[in-house]
Amino acid sequence: RAHADLEERLAAFMAPHAESPQALYFCTGYMANLAVVSALGGKDAVIFSETLNHASLIDGIRPARSHIEIYPHRDVAVLKEKLKACDAEIKVVVTDAVFSMDGDIAPVKEIAALCEQHGAWLVIDDAHGFGVLGENGRGALEHFGLKSPNIIYMGTLGKAAGVAGAFVAAHETVIEWLVQRARPYIFTTAGAPALAHALLTSIDIIDSEEGAQRRDHLNALIAQLKDGLGGMQQWQLVDSDTAIQPLIIGANEAALKVAASLNDEGIWVPAIRPPTVPVDTARLRITLSAAHSKEEVAQLIAALTRLERLSGKEDPA
Ligand SMILES: *Cc1c(COP(=O)(O)O)cnc(C)c1O
């Protein structure tokens, strides 16, 4: 009953953005992605995958045994050409909504229109959008005011929702297909009912006035950080409007050194290096949360400004 209540609540919450949606709860987002991509694919299908997609989507493609077409980052024109040239009966486009290492957002609206035009499914991984994007926290689809029968939406519940697990929201026929065919759903034990109860409270908070205040606060922190670091000389903030705000440092050692200096001041920001990101784009992956305060973000800005000045002095290049 606890799982059913949660799935009904999630389906109702996502209803403004989906055609008669049902929701299916998974123990993790990794398994949800594995389930959706592998169950929708198959030998007769072609899967169109964006180049910066999360590893869990990529891992779902292999067991699907489908033909794969990779399209460049946010490149709708290339995707369009690829879809046009494809005469497979089953086409599946797969993309992150918010990219986890860059924080930028996929052009989901344009991609959804293409999918409708070409009869393709669109699998959206909204791990970093659900709970934070959109006025009511419904994620990327609300952010874009989007509703499409072709969309299969995956939101995770261990990030903004603060507990664990994930869900897929899609047309009831798609959900029934997953229940019958998705091995990562069928061959594992369901998450504990206690988690489902906790998640019902998470959705209540996301859907409340308090949730809206937290989103407003988070957006104010994002603006504060962008304002404070936007004018840096050597280091560059990636163009992102989400809570993921990467600061490109460049060299691996330099990024590690800045992360260590911040750590000494009690600020934890992980340094992300190749091969997770391209060579020479080692970065600090700053992730803001509604639990941070304005004072803390000001402290981070001051520390980074000072460290950038110091690094310039030590390295005459
Ligand atoms: C975290 C994440 C996942 C995996 O979700 P888990 O619940 O942690 O397994 C999938 N996709 C993206 C983009 C993520 O950031």
mmCIF file of N, CA, C and O in Angstrom, residues 182-223:
data_model
loop_
_atom_site.group_PDB
_atom_site.id
_atom_site.type_symbol
_atom_site.label_atom_id
_atom_site.label_comp_id
_atom_site.label_asym_id
_atom_site.label_seq_id
_atom_site.Cartn_x
_atom_site.Cartn_y
_atom_site.Cartn_z
ATOM 1 N N ALA A 182 10.734 -4.937 -17.887
ATOM 2 C CA ALA A 182 12.000 -4.327 -17.448
ATOM 3 C C ALA A 182 12.662 -5.184 -16.362
ATOM 4 O O ALA A 182 12.193 -5.253 -15.221
ATOM 5 N N ARG A 183 13.754 -5.819 -16.734
ATOM 6 C CA ARG A 183 14.413 -6.739 -15.800
ATOM 7 C C ARG A 183 14.886 -6.051 -14.513
ATOM 8 O O ARG A 183 14.757 -6.618 -13.431
ATOM 9 N N PRO A 184 15.421 -4.793 -14.588
ATOM 10 C CA PRO A 184 15.847 -4.145 -13.331
ATOM 11 C C PRO A 184 14.669 -3.803 -12.411
ATOM 12 O O PRO A 184 14.859 -3.435 -11.260
ATOM 13 N N TYR A 185 13.445 -3.894 -12.952
ATOM 14 C CA TYR A 185 12.274 -3.709 -12.090
ATOM 15 C C TYR A 185 11.816 -5.047 -11.522
ATOM 16 O O TYR A 185 11.518 -5.174 -10.335
ATOM 17 N N ILE A 186 11.789 -6.066 -12.391
ATOM 18 C CA ILE A 186 11.190 -7.352 -12.022
ATOM 19 C C ILE A 186 12.056 -8.148 -11.045
ATOM 20 O O ILE A 186 11.549 -8.698 -10.066
ATOM 21 N N PHE A 187 13.382 -8.165 -11.313
ATOM 22 C CA PHE A 187 14.231 -9.124 -10.604
ATOM 23 C C PHE A 187 14.948 -8.535 -9.393
ATOM 24 O O PHE A 187 16.083 -8.891 -9.097
ATOM 25 N N THR A 188 14.294 -7.618 -8.710
ATOM 26 C CA THR A 188 14.876 -7.119 -7.468
ATOM 27 C C THR A 188 13.740 -6.814 -6.493
ATOM 28 O O THR A 188 12.601 -6.587 -6.908
ATOM 29 N N THR A 189 14.062 -6.853 -5.211
ATOM 30 C CA THR A 189 13.051 -6.624 -4.188
ATOM 31 C C THR A 189 12.739 -5.132 -4.100
ATOM 32 O O THR A 189 13.629 -4.303 -4.258
ATOM 33 N N ALA A 190 11.498 -4.811 -3.861
ATOM 34 C CA ALA A 190 11.099 -3.405 -3.754
ATOM 35 C C ALA A 190 11.803 -2.722 -2.581
ATOM 36 O O ALA A 190 12.202 -3.373 -1.614
ATOM 37 N N GLY A 191 11.937 -1.393 -2.668
ATOM 38 C CA GLY A 191 12.493 -0.617 -1.561
ATOM 39 C C GLY A 191 11.602 -0.752 -0.326
ATOM 40 O O GLY A 191 10.433 -1.124 -0.427
ATOM 41 N N ALA A 192 12.160 -0.436 0.826
ATOM 42 C CA ALA A 192 11.400 -0.585 2.072
ATOM 43 C C ALA A 192 10.182 0.344 2.077
ATOM 44 O O ALA A 192 10.267 1.486 1.632
ATOM 45 N N PRO A 193 9.047 -0.129 2.588
ATOM 46 C CA PRO A 193 7.856 0.725 2.671
ATOM 47 C C PRO A 193 8.117 2.022 3.445
ATOM 48 O O PRO A 193 7.530 3.055 3.135
ATOM 49 N N ALA A 194 9.011 1.965 4.425
ATOM 50 C CA ALA A 194 9.313 3.179 5.199
ATOM 51 C C ALA A 194 9.829 4.294 4.296
ATOM 52 O O ALA A 194 9.522 5.473 4.516
ATOM 53 N N LEU A 195 10.609 3.909 3.275
ATOM 54 C CA LEU A 195 11.118 4.920 2.342
ATOM 55 C C LEU A 195 9.959 5.559 1.578
ATOM 56 O O LEU A 195 9.951 6.768 1.336
ATOM 57 N N ALA A 196 8.994 4.722 1.198
ATOM 58 C CA ALA A 196 7.840 5.252 0.466
ATOM 59 C C ALA A 196 7.060 6.232 1.342
ATOM 60 O O ALA A 196 6.636 7.294 0.878
ATOM 61 N N HIS A 197 6.912 5.914 2.617
ATOM 62 C CA HIS A 197 6.235 6.847 3.540
ATOM 63 C C HIS A 197 7.008 8.157 3.646
ATOM 64 O O HIS A 197 6.426 9.244 3.575
ATOM 65 N N ALA A 198 8.327 8.050 3.803
ATOM 66 C CA ALA A 198 9.148 9.263 3.913
ATOM 67 C C ALA A 198 9.019 10.099 2.641
ATOM 68 O O ALA A 198 8.923 11.332 2.695
ATOM 69 N N LEU A 199 8.989 9.413 1.494
ATOM 70 C CA LEU A 199 8.912 10.139 0.220
ATOM 71 C C LEU A 199 7.574 10.833 0.039
ATOM 72 O O LEU A 199 7.508 11.903 -0.586
ATOM 73 N N LEU A 200 6.511 10.269 0.595
ATOM 74 C CA LEU A 200 5.223 10.967 0.532
ATOM 75 C C LEU A 200 5.340 12.323 1.236
ATOM 76 O O LEU A 200 4.797 13.324 0.766
ATOM 77 N N THR A 201 6.084 12.354 2.335
ATOM 78 C CA THR A 201 6.298 13.624 3.031
ATOM 79 C C THR A 201 7.179 14.558 2.195
ATOM 80 O O THR A 201 6.947 15.763 2.143
ATOM 81 N N SER A 202 8.194 13.987 1.524
ATOM 82 C CA SER A 202 9.037 14.812 0.640
ATOM 83 C C SER A 202 8.189 15.504 -0.425
ATOM 84 O O SER A 202 8.367 16.703 -0.690
ATOM 85 N N ILE A 203 7.291 14.747 -1.042
ATOM 86 C CA ILE A 203 6.465 15.333 -2.106
ATOM 87 C C ILE A 203 5.551 16.407 -1.511
ATOM 88 O O ILE A 203 5.360 17.470 -2.110
ATOM 89 N N ASP A 204 5.031 16.153 -0.296
ATOM 90 C CA ASP A 204 4.222 17.181 0.372
ATOM 91 C C ASP A 204 5.021 18.476 0.535
ATOM 92 O O ASP A 204 4.499 19.572 0.316
ATOM 93 N N ILE A 205 6.293 18.341 0.934
ATOM 94 C CA ILE A 205 7.121 19.545 1.154
ATOM 95 C C ILE A 205 7.408 20.241 -0.176
ATOM 96 O O ILE A 205 7.260 21.461 -0.301
ATOM 97 N N ILE A 206 7.793 19.449 -1.191
ATOM 98 C CA ILE A 206 8.073 20.038 -2.513
ATOM 99 C C ILE A 206 6.856 20.806 -3.013
ATOM 100 O O ILE A 206 6.966 21.892 -3.591
ATOM 101 N N ASP A 207 5.673 20.259 -2.752
ATOM 102 C CA ASP A 207 4.407 20.788 -3.269
ATOM 103 C C ASP A 207 3.793 21.864 -2.357
ATOM 104 O O ASP A 207 2.664 22.274 -2.551
ATOM 105 N N SER A 208 4.554 22.323 -1.349
ATOM 106 C CA SER A 208 3.979 23.257 -0.368
ATOM 107 C C SER A 208 4.567 24.664 -0.512
ATOM 108 O O SER A 208 5.506 24.893 -1.277
ATOM 109 N N GLU A 209 4.023 25.575 0.281
ATOM 110 C CA GLU A 209 4.548 26.939 0.346
ATOM 111 C C GLU A 209 6.013 26.923 0.792
ATOM 112 O O GLU A 209 6.858 27.653 0.272
ATOM 113 N N GLU A 210 6.311 26.049 1.741
ATOM 114 C CA GLU A 210 7.696 25.915 2.228
ATOM 115 C C GLU A 210 8.625 25.496 1.087
ATOM 116 O O GLU A 210 9.737 26.004 0.945
ATOM 117 N N GLY A 211 8.137 24.568 0.264
ATOM 118 C CA GLY A 211 8.925 24.127 -0.884
ATOM 119 C C GLY A 211 9.196 25.282 -1.836
ATOM 120 O O GLY A 211 10.311 25.454 -2.329
ATOM 121 N N ALA A 212 8.163 26.089 -2.076
ATOM 122 C CA ALA A 212 8.315 27.235 -2.974
ATOM 123 C C ALA A 212 9.331 28.220 -2.401
ATOM 124 O O ALA A 212 10.159 28.786 -3.129
ATOM 125 N N GLN A 213 9.294 28.418 -1.069
ATOM 126 C CA GLN A 213 10.260 29.329 -0.433
ATOM 127 C C GLN A 213 11.684 28.802 -0.575
ATOM 128 O O GLN A 213 12.623 29.554 -0.806
ATOM 129 N N ARG A 214 11.836 27.483 -0.420
ATOM 130 C CA ARG A 214 13.177 26.906 -0.576
ATOM 131 C C ARG A 214 13.690 27.106 -2.001
ATOM 132 O O ARG A 214 14.862 27.389 -2.210
ATOM 133 N N ARG A 215 12.786 26.931 -2.983
ATOM 134 C CA ARG A 215 13.214 27.140 -4.379
ATOM 135 C C ARG A 215 13.588 28.597 -4.620
ATOM 136 O O ARG A 215 14.590 28.893 -5.270
ATOM 137 N N ASP A 216 12.804 29.532 -4.065
ATOM 138 C CA ASP A 216 13.130 30.956 -4.201
ATOM 139 C C ASP A 216 14.493 31.248 -3.595
ATOM 140 O O ASP A 216 15.317 31.967 -4.166
ATOM 141 N N HIS A 217 14.726 30.694 -2.408
ATOM 142 C CA HIS A 217 16.002 30.915 -1.721
ATOM 143 C C HIS A 217 17.151 30.354 -2.565
ATOM 144 O O HIS A 217 18.174 31.016 -2.766
ATOM 145 N N LEU A 218 16.971 29.134 -3.082
ATOM 146 C CA LEU A 218 18.001 28.517 -3.914
ATOM 147 C C LEU A 218 18.291 29.378 -5.140
ATOM 148 O O LEU A 218 19.451 29.624 -5.486
ATOM 149 N N ASN A 219 17.243 29.883 -5.784
ATOM 150 C CA ASN A 219 17.439 30.718 -6.973
ATOM 151 C C ASN A 219 18.170 32.013 -6.627
ATOM 152 O O ASN A 219 18.979 32.499 -7.423
ATOM 153 N N ALA A 220 17.905 32.544 -5.426
ATOM 154 C CA ALA A 220 18.624 33.757 -4.996
ATOM 155 C C ALA A 220 20.106 33.441 -4.793
ATOM 156 O O ALA A 220 20.984 34.245 -5.144
ATOM 157 N N LEU A 221 20.406 32.267 -4.243
ATOM 158 C CA LEU A 221 21.810 31.873 -4.039
ATOM 159 C C LEU A 221 22.521 31.685 -5.386
ATOM 160 O O LEU A 221 23.687 32.072 -5.540
ATOM 161 N N ILE A 222 21.821 31.087 -6.352
ATOM 162 C CA ILE A 222 22.406 30.878 -7.685
ATOM 163 C C ILE A 222 22.759 32.244 -8.295
ATOM 164 O O ILE A 222 23.869 32.447 -8.810
ATOM 165 N N ALA A 223 21.818 33.192 -8.193
ATOM 166 C CA ALA A 223 22.056 34.538 -8.741
ATOM 167 C C ALA A 223 23.223 35.213 -8.026
ATOM 168 O O ALA A 223 24.073 35.857 -8.663
#
